[in-house]
Coordinates of C-alpha atoms in Angstrom, one line a residue:
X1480 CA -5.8 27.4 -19.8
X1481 CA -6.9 29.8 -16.8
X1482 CA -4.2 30.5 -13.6
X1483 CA -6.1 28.1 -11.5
X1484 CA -5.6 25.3 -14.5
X1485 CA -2.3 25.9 -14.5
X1486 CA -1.4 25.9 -10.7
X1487 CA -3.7 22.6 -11.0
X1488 CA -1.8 20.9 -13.5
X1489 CA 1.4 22.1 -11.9
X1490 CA 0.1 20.0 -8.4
X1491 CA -0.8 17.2 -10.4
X1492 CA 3.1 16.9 -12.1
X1493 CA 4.3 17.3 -8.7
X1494 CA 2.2 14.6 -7.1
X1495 CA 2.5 12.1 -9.9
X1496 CA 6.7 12.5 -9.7
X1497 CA 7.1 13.0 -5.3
X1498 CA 4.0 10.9 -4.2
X1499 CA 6.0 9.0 -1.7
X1500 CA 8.1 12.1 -0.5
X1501 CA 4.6 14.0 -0.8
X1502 CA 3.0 11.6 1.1
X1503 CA 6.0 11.3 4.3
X1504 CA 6.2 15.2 4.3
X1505 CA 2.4 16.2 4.2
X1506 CA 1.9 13.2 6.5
X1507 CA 4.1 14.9 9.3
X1508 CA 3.1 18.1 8.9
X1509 CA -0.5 17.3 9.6
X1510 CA 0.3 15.6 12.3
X1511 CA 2.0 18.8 13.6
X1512 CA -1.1 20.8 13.1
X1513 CA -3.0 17.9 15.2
X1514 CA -0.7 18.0 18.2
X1515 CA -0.3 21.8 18.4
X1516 CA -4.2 21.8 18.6
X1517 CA -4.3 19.2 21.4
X1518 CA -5.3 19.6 24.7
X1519 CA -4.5 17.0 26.5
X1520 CA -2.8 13.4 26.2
X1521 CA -5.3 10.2 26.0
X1522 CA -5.7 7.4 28.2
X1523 CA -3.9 5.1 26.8
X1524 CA -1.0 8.1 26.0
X1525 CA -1.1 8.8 29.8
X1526 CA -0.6 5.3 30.8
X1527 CA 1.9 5.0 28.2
X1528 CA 4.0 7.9 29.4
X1529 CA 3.7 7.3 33.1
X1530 CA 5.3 3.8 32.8
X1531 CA 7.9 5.3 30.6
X1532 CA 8.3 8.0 33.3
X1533 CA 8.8 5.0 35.7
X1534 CA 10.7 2.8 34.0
X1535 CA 13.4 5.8 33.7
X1536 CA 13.4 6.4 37.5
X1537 CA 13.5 3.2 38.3
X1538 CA 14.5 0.3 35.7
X1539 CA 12.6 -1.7 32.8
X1540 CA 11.4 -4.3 36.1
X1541 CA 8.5 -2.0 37.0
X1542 CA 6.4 -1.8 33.9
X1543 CA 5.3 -5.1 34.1
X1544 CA 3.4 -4.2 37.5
X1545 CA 1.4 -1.9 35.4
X1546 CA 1.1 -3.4 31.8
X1547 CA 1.7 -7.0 29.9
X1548 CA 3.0 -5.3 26.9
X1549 CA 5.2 -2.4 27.7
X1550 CA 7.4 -2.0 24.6
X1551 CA 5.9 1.4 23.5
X1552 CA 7.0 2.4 26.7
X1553 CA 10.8 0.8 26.6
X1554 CA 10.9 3.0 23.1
X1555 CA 10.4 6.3 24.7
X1556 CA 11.7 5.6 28.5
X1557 CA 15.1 4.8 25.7
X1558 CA 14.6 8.0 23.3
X1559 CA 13.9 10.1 26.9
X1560 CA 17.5 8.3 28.2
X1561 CA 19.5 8.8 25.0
X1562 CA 18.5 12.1 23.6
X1563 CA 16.8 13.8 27.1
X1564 CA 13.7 14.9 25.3
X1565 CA 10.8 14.7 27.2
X1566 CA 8.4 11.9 27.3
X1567 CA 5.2 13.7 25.9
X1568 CA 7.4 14.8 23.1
X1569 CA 9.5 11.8 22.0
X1570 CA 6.2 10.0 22.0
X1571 CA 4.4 13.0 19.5
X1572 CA 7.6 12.4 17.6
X1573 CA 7.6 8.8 17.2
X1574 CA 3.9 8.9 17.0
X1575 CA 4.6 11.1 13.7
X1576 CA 7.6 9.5 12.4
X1577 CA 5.8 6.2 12.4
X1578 CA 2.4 7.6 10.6
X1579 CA 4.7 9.2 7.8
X1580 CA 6.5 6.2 7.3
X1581 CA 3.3 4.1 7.0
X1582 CA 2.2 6.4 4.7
X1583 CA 5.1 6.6 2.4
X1584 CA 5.2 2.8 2.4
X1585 CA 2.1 2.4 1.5
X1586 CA 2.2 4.7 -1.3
X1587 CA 5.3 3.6 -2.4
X1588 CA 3.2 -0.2 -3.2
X1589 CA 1.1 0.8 -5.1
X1590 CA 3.2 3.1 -6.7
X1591 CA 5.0 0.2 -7.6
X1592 CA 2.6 -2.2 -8.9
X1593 CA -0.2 0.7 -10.2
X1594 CA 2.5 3.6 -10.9
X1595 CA -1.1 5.4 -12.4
X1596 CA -3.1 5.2 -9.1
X1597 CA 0.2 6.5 -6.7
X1598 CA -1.6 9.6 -7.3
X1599 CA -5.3 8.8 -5.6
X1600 CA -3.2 6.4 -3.3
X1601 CA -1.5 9.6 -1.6
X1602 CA -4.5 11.5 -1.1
X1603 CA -6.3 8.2 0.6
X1604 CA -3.7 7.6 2.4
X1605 CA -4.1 11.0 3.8
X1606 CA -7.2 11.8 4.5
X1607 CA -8.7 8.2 5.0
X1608 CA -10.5 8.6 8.5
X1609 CA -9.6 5.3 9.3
X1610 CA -6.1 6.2 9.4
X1611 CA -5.5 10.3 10.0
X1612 CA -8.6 10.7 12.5
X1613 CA -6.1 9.8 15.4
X1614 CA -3.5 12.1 14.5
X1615 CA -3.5 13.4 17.7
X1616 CA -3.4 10.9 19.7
X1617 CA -0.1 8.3 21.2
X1618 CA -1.5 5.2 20.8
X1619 CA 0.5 1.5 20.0
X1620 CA -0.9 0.8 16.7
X1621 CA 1.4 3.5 15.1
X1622 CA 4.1 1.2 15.4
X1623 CA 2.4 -1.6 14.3
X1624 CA 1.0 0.3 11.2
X1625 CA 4.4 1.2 10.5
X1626 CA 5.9 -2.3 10.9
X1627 CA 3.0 -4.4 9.0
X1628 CA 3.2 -1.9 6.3
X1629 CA 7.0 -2.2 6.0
X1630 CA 6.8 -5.8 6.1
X1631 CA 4.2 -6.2 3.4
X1632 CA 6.6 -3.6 1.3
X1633 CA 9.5 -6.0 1.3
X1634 CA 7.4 -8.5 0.5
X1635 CA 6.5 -7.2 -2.7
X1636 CA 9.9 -6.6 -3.2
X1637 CA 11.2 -9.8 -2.6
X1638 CA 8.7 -11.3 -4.6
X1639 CA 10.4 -9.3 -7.7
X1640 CA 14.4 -9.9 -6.7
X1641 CA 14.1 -12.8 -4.2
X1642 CA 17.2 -13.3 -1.8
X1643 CA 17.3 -14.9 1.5
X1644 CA 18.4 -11.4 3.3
X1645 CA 15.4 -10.0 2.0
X1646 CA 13.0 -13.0 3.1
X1647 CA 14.7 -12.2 6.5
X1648 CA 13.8 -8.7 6.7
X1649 CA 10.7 -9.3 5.8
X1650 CA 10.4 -11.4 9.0
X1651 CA 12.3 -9.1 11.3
X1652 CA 9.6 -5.9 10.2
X1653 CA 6.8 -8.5 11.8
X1654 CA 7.8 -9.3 15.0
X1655 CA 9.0 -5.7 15.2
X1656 CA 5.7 -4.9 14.6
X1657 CA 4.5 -7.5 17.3
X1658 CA 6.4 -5.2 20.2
X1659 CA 3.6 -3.0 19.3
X1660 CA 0.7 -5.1 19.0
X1661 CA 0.8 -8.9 19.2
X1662 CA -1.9 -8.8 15.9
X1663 CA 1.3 -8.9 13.4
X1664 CA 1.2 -12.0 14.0
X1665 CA -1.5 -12.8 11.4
X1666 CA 1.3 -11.1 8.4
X1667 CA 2.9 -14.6 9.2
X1668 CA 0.2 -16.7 8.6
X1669 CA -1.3 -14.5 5.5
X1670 CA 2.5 -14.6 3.7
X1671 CA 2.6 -18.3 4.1
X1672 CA -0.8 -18.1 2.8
X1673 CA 0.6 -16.2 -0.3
X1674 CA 3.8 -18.1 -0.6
X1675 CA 1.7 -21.5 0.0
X1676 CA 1.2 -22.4 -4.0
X1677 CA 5.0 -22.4 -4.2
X1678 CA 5.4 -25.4 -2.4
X1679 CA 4.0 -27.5 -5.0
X1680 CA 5.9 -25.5 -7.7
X1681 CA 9.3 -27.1 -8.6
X1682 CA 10.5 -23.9 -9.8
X1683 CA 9.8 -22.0 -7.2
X1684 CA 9.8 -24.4 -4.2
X1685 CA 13.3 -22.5 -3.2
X1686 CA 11.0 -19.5 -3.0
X1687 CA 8.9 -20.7 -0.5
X1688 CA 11.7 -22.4 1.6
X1689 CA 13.5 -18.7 1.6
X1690 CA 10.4 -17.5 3.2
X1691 CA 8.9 -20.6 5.4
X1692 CA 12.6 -21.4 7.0
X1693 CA 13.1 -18.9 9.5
X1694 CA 9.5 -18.4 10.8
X1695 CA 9.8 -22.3 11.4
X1696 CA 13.1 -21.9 13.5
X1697 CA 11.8 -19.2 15.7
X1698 CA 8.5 -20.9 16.2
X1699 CA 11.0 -23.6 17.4
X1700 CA 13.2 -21.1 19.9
X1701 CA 9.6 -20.1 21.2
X1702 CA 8.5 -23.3 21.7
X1703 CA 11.9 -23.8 23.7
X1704 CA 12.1 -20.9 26.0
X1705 CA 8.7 -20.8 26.6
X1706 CA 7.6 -17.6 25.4
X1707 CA 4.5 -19.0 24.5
X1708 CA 3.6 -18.8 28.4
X1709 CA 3.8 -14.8 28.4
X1710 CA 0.4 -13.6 29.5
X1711 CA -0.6 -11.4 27.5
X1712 CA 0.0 -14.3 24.1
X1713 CA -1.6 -16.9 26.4
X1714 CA -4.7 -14.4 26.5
X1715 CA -4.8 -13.7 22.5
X1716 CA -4.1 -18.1 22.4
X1717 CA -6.8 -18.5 24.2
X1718 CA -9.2 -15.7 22.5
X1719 CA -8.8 -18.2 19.2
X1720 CA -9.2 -21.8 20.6
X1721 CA -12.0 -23.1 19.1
X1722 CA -13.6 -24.3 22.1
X1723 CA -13.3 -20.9 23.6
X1724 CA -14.3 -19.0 20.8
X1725 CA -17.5 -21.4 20.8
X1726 CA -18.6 -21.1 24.0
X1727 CA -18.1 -17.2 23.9
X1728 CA -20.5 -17.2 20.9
X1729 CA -23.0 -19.5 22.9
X1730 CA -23.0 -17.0 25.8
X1731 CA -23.7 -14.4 23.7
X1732 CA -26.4 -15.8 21.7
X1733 CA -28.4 -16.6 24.9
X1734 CA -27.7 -13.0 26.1
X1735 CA -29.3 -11.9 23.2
X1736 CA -31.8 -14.7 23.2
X1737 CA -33.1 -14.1 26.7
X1738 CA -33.6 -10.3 25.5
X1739 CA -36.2 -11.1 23.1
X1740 CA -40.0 -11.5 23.5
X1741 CA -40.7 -14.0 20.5
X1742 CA -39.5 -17.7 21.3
X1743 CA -39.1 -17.8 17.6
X1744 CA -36.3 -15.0 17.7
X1745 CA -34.5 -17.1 20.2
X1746 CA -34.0 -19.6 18.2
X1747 CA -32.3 -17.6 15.6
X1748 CA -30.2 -15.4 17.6
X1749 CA -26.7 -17.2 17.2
X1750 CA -27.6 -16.2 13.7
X1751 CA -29.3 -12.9 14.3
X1752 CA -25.6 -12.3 16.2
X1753 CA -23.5 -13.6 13.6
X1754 CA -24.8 -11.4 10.7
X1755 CA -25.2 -8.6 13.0
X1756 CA -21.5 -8.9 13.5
X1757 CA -20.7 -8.7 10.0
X1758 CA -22.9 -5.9 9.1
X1759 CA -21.7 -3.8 12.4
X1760 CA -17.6 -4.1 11.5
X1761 CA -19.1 -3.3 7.2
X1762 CA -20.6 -0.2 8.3
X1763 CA -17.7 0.5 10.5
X1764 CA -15.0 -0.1 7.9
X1765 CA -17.2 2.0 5.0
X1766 CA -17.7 4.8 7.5
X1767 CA -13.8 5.1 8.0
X1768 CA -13.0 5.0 4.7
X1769 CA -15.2 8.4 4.6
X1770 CA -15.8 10.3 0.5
X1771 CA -13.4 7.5 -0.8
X1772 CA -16.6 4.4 -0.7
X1773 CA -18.4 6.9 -3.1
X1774 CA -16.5 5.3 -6.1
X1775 CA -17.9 1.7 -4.8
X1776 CA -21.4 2.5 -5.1
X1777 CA -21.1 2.1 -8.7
X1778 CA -20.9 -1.6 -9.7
X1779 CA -18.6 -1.5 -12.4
X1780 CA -15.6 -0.4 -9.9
X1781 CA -15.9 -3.6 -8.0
X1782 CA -13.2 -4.8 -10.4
X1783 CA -11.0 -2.9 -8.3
X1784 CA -11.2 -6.2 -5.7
X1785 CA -10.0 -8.9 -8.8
X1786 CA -7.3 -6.4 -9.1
X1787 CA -6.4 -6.5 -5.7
X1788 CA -6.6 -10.1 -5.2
X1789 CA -4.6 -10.0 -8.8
X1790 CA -1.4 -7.3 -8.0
X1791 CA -1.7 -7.1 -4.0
X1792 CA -2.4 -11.0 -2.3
X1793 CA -0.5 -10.4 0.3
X1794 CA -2.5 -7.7 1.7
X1795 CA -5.3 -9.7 0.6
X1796 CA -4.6 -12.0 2.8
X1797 CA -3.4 -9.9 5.6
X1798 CA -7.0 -8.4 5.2
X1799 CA -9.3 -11.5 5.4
X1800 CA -7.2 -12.5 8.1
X1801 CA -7.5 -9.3 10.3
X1802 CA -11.3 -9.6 9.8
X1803 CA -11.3 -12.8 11.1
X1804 CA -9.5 -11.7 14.0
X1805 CA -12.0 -8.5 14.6
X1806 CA -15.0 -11.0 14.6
X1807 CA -13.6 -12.9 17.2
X1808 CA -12.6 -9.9 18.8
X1809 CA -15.9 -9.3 18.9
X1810 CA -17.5 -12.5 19.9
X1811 CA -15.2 -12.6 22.8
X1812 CA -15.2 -8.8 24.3
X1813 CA -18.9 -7.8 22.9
X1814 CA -17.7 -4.7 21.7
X1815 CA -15.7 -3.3 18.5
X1816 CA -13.2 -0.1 18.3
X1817 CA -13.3 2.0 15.2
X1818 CA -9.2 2.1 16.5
X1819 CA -8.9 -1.3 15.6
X1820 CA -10.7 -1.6 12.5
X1821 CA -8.4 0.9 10.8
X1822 CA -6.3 -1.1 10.1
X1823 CA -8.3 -2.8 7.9
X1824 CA -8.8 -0.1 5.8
X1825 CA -5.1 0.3 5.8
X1826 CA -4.4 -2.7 4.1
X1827 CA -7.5 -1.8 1.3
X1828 CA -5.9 1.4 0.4
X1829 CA -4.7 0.1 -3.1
X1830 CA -8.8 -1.0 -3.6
X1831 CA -9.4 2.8 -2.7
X1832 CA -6.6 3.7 -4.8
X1833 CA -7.8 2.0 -8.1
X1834 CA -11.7 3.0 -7.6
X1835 CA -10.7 6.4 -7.6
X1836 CA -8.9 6.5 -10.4
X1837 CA -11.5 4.7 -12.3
X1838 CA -14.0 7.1 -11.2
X1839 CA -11.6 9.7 -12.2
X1840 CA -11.6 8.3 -15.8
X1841 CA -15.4 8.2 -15.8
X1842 CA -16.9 11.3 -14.1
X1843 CA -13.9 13.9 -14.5
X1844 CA -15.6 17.0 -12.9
X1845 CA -17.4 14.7 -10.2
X1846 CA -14.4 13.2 -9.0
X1847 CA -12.7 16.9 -8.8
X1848 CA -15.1 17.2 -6.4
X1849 CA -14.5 14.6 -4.8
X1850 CA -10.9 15.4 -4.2
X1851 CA -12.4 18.7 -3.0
X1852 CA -14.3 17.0 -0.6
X1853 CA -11.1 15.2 0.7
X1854 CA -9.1 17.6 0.6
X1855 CA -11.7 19.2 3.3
X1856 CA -11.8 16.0 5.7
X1857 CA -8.3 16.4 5.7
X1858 CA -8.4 19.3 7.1
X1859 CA -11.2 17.8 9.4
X1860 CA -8.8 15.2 10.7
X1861 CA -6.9 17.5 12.0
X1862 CA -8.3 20.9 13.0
X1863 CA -10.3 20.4 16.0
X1864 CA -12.3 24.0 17.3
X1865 CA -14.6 21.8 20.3
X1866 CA -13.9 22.4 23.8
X1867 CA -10.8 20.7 25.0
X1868 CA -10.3 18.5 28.2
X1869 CA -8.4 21.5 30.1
X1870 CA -10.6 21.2 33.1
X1871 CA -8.5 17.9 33.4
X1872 CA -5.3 19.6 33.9
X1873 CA -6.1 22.6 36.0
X1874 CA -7.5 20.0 38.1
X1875 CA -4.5 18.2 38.4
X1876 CA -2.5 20.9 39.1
X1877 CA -4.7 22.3 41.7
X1878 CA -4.3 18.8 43.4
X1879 CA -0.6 19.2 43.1
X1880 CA -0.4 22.8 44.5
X1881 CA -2.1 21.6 48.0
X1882 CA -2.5 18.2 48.8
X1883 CA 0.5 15.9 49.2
X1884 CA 1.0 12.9 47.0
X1885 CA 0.7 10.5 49.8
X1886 CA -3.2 11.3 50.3
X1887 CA -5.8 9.1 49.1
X1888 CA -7.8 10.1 46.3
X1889 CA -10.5 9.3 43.8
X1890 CA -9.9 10.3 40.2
X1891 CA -12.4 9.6 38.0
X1892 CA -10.7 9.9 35.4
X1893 CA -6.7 8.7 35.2
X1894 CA -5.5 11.7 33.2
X1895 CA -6.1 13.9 36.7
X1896 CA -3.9 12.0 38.3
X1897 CA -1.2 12.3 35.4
X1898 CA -1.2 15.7 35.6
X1899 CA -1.4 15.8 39.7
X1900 CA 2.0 14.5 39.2
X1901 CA 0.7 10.9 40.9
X1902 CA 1.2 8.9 37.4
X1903 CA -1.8 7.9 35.7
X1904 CA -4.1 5.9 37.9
X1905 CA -6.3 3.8 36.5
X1906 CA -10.0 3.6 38.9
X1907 CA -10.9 0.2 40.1
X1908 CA -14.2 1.2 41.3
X1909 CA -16.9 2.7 39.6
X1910 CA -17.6 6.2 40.7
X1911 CA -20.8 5.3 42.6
X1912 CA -18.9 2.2 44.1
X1913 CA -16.3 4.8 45.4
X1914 CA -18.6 7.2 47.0
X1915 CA -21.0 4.3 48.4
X1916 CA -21.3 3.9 51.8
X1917 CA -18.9 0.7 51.5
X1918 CA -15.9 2.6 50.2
X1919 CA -16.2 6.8 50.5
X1920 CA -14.2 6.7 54.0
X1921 CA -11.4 5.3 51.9
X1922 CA -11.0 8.6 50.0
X1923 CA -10.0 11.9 51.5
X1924 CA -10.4 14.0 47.8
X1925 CA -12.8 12.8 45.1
X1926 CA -12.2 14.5 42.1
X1927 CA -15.6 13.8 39.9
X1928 CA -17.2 14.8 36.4
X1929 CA -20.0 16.7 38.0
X1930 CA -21.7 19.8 38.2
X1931 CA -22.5 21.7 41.3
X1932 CA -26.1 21.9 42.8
X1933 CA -26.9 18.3 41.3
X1934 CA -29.6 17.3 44.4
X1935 CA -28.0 14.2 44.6
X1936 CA -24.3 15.5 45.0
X1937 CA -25.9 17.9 47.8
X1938 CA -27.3 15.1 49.8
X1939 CA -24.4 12.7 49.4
X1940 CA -21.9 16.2 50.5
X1941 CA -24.4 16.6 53.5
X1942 CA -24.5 13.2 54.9
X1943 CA -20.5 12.3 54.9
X1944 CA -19.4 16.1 55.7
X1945 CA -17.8 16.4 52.6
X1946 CA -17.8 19.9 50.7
X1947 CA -16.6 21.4 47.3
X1948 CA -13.0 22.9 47.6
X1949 CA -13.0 23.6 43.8
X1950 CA -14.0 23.1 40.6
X1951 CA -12.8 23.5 37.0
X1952 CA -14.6 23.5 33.6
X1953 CA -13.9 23.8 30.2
X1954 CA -14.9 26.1 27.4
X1955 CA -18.0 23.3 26.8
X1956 CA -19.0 23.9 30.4
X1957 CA -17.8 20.2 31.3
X1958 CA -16.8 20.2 34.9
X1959 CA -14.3 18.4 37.3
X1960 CA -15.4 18.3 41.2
X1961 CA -12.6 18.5 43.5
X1962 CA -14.3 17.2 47.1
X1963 CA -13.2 17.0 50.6
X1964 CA -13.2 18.2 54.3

C-alpha cells in the first residue's frame, strides 16, 4: 500500500471512530472560513440585529413594533447583555454553534441505528447544499435545525430506554425549536404519528401515554391563556384551514387559467398547478441534495427508503409532514424558498446516508469519486471569490459621515440604512413609487441600485433638481446612487 493509501486508510479509521466529534468540529470550522469571507450581513441578519440593537437600548417591548416573532433577537440582545460581545458576532457564533450541533446530532442517529453508514452520514451532512450553502448567513432556521434535530435525537433514544423525563425533553427541544420558527410544530403531530400504534398496544400503551400527556396539557394552558390569538400562529392557523387553503388553490388555478390560450387547458389547470407543485419542490429538494442524488439514479438503492421508513419513522414522518406544509406554503404565497426546503433534506440525511454506502459497496472507485466530488462542493459552500456587496457599506457610511439621521431618505435596499447607522429600514414603496411624482418630494437622499448616465435617471435628476452627490460600486461593477440637492 502506497503513502496516499495509507494516509487514506488512516482518515477512514478516524472518521469511522470521531464521526460525531468530526462532524461538530469540521462543521464550525467551515463556518469560520464562510464568515471570514463575508461581506456583508443579509436581510433578514440586518433586521435581526437591528431589533436586537433595540431591544438592548431600550427593553424587549419594542421588537414587536418591528417583527411578530422576535426570539432570535431576545437570544442575542441577551448574549450582547450578558457576555458584551457584539451583536454581529454573538449572532455568527450562535449561528455556528447551532449548525455544529445539528450536525453532530444528526450524525450521531444514524450512527446509532446504522453505526456502518455514520461514515457517509458525516460527509452529507457536510457538504449537502441544502444545509452548508447558507453558512454565511444569520438566519432563524439555525435554531430550529438545531432544535428539531435534538428533539428527533431523544426520540430515538427514548424509544430505546423510555422514561417520562426523557418524553419531557423531548417536548421541551420542540417548542424550543418553535421560538425559532413556529414549523416545529409539525415534530408534534409526526411523533404522535409514530407513537400512534401504541395506543392500541397493551404493552406499550404506557409508552404512548409518557409521550401524548404533556403535549395534551400544554395544548390545554394554550387554549387557556390564549396564546392561540398571537398573530403570527393565527396567520400559520389560518394558512391550513381547509377552506382557506381551498380557495387559495382556486385563485390560483384561475390565474393560471386565464393565462392560457386553449379553453381545454383551463379546464385542467388546478391540475396542471397541482403537479407542477410537486415537480417544482422534487427538483428543488434533488438539486440541494447536490453529488449525493447520484446513488438514487440506480434503482436498486431505492431500498434505502424501506429502510428509512423501517429504522428512522420519526423523521419519516416529520418529512411527509413538512412537505405537506411546503405545498401549502406554496399554494398560499405562490412562491417556494430553496431556504425552506432544506430542511427537508435535513431530515433525509440517513436515506442519503445508506445510498451511499450502498453505492460504495457496489462501484468502489466511482464512489471515491464521488467523495471527491463532495469533498469539492464543500469547499464550494464555503469559499466564495464573486464580488461582494461592499458598495452597500461605503454607502452607508458615506450617509453617516454627512447627513444627520433625522433626514428623510430612500434606501433601496435596508442593509444601507443598517450600516448608515439608522437600523435596518425596510422600503414600503417600490423604487419607482418613491421617485414618482406622488412621493419623490418626500425624500431629501435616495440612495438607488443604479448606474450613472442611464437616460432615464438624467431626465428624472433634471426635472426635480436633483443631482448625484456620490456613488459606490463593487468589484462586479454593481453600483449604489446616492442622490440629492
Amino acid at each position: 500500500m502506497g503513502r496516499d493509501g495509507r494516509a487514506g486508510a488512516y482518515v477512514a479509521r478516524i472518521v469511522d471512530k470521531y464521526p460525531v466529534r468530526l462532524a461538530f468540529w469540521s462543521s464550525l470550522l467551515l463556518s469560520l472560513i464562510a464568515v471570514m469571507g463575508t461581506a456583508t450581513v443579509g436581510r433578514d441578519a440586518a433586521l435581526y440585529i437591528d431589533i436586537a440593537q433595540q431591544v438592548s437600548e431600550h427593553g424587549p417591548s419594542v421588537a414587536w413594533k418591528h417583527f411578530d416573532w422576535p426570539w432570535f433577537s431576545f437570544l442575542l440582545a441577551g448574549t450582547h447583555l450578558v457576555l458584551r460581545l457584539p451583536l454581529e458576532l454573538s449572532a455568527y457564533l450562535w449561528c455556528g454553534l447551532f449548525l455544529a450541533g445539528t450536525c453532530a446530532l444528526m450524525v450521531d442517529c444514524v450512527r446509532r441505528r446504522s453505526p456502518d453508514t455514520a461514515r457517509w452520514a458525516c460527509l452529507v451532512v457536510l457538504a449537502m447544499p441544502a444545509v452548508n450553502s447558507f453558512r454565511n448567513d444569520i438566519i432563524r432556521e439555525y435554531g430550529f435545525w438545531f432544535f428539531c434535530t435534538l428533539a428527533l435525537w431523544l426520540a430515538l433514544r427514548w424509544q430505546d430506554r423510555g422514561g417520562w423525563l426523557r418524553a419531557a425533553l423531548i417536548h421541551l427541544a420542540i417548542v424550543a425549536g418553535l421560538f425559532f420558527r413556529l414549523e416545529a410544530v409539525l415534530l408534534f403531530l409526526a411523533l404522535g404519528l409514530w407513537q400512534l400504534p401504541n395506543l392500541w398496544s397493551p404493552t406499550h400503551r404506557s409508552r404512548f401515554m409518557q409521550f401524548a400527556l404533556l403535549p395534551v396539557i400544554g395544548l390545554f394552558a394554550a387554549l387557556v391563556s390564549g396564546a392561540f390569538l398571537a398573530p403570527r400562529l393565527m396567520l400559520y392557523l389560518e394558512m391550513i384551514t381547509p377552506r382557506n387553503v381551498f380557495a387559495s388553490f382556486q385563485m390560483l388555478s384561475e390565474q393560471f387559467g386565464n393565462s392560457l390560450v386553449n379553453k381545454y387547458s383551463r379546464d385542467e389547470a388546478g391540475r396542471i398547478i397541482f403537479f407542477g407543485i410537486l415537480a417544482s419542490l422534487s427538483i428543488s429538494f434533488v438539486k440541494l441534495m447536490g453529488p449525493f442524488a447520484v446513488p438514487f439514479v440506480l434503482r436498486r438503492n431505492w431500498g434505502a427508503l424501506s429502510a428509512y421508513w423501517r429504522d428512522y419513522r420519526p423523521f419519516a414522518w416529520a418529512a411527509l409532514l413538512y412537505a405537506v406544509v411546503l405545498v401549502l406554503f406554496f399554494i398560499k404565497e405562490q412562491f417556494m424558498n430553496t431556504r425552506y426546503v432544506s430542511f427537508l433534506n435535513l431530515l433525509f440525511v440517513p436515506v442519503l446516508a445508506m445510498g451511499l454506502s450502498a453505492f460504495a459497496r457496489q462501484f468502489p472507485r466511482g464512489c471515491k469519486a464521488l467523495v471527491v466530488l463532495g469533498l469539492l462542493v464543500m469547499l464550494s459552500n464555503v469559499l466564495s471569490f464573486g464580488a461582494g456587496k461592499t458598495h452597500y457599506i461605503e454607502a452607508g457610511h458615506w450617509m453617516a459621515a454627512h447627513t444627520e439621521s433625522g433626514e428623510s431618505a430612500y434606501f433601496e435596499d435596508g442593509r444601507i440604512s443598517y450600516y448608515a447607522g439608522r437600523g435596518y429600514v425596510l422600503p414600503l414603496l417600490t423604487r419607482e413609487e418613491a421617485m414618482s411624482a406622488q412621493h419623490a418630494g418626500e425624500y431629501r437622499y435616495f440612495l438607488i441600485d443604479a448606474k450613472e448616465g442611464e437616460p432615464w435617471l438624467s431626465a428624472w435628476l433634471a426635472e426635480h433638481n436633483l443631482r448625484i452627490l456620490a456613488h459606490f460600486a463593487n468589484r462586479k461593477g454593481v453600483t449604489v446612487l446616492v442622490i440629492g440637492r
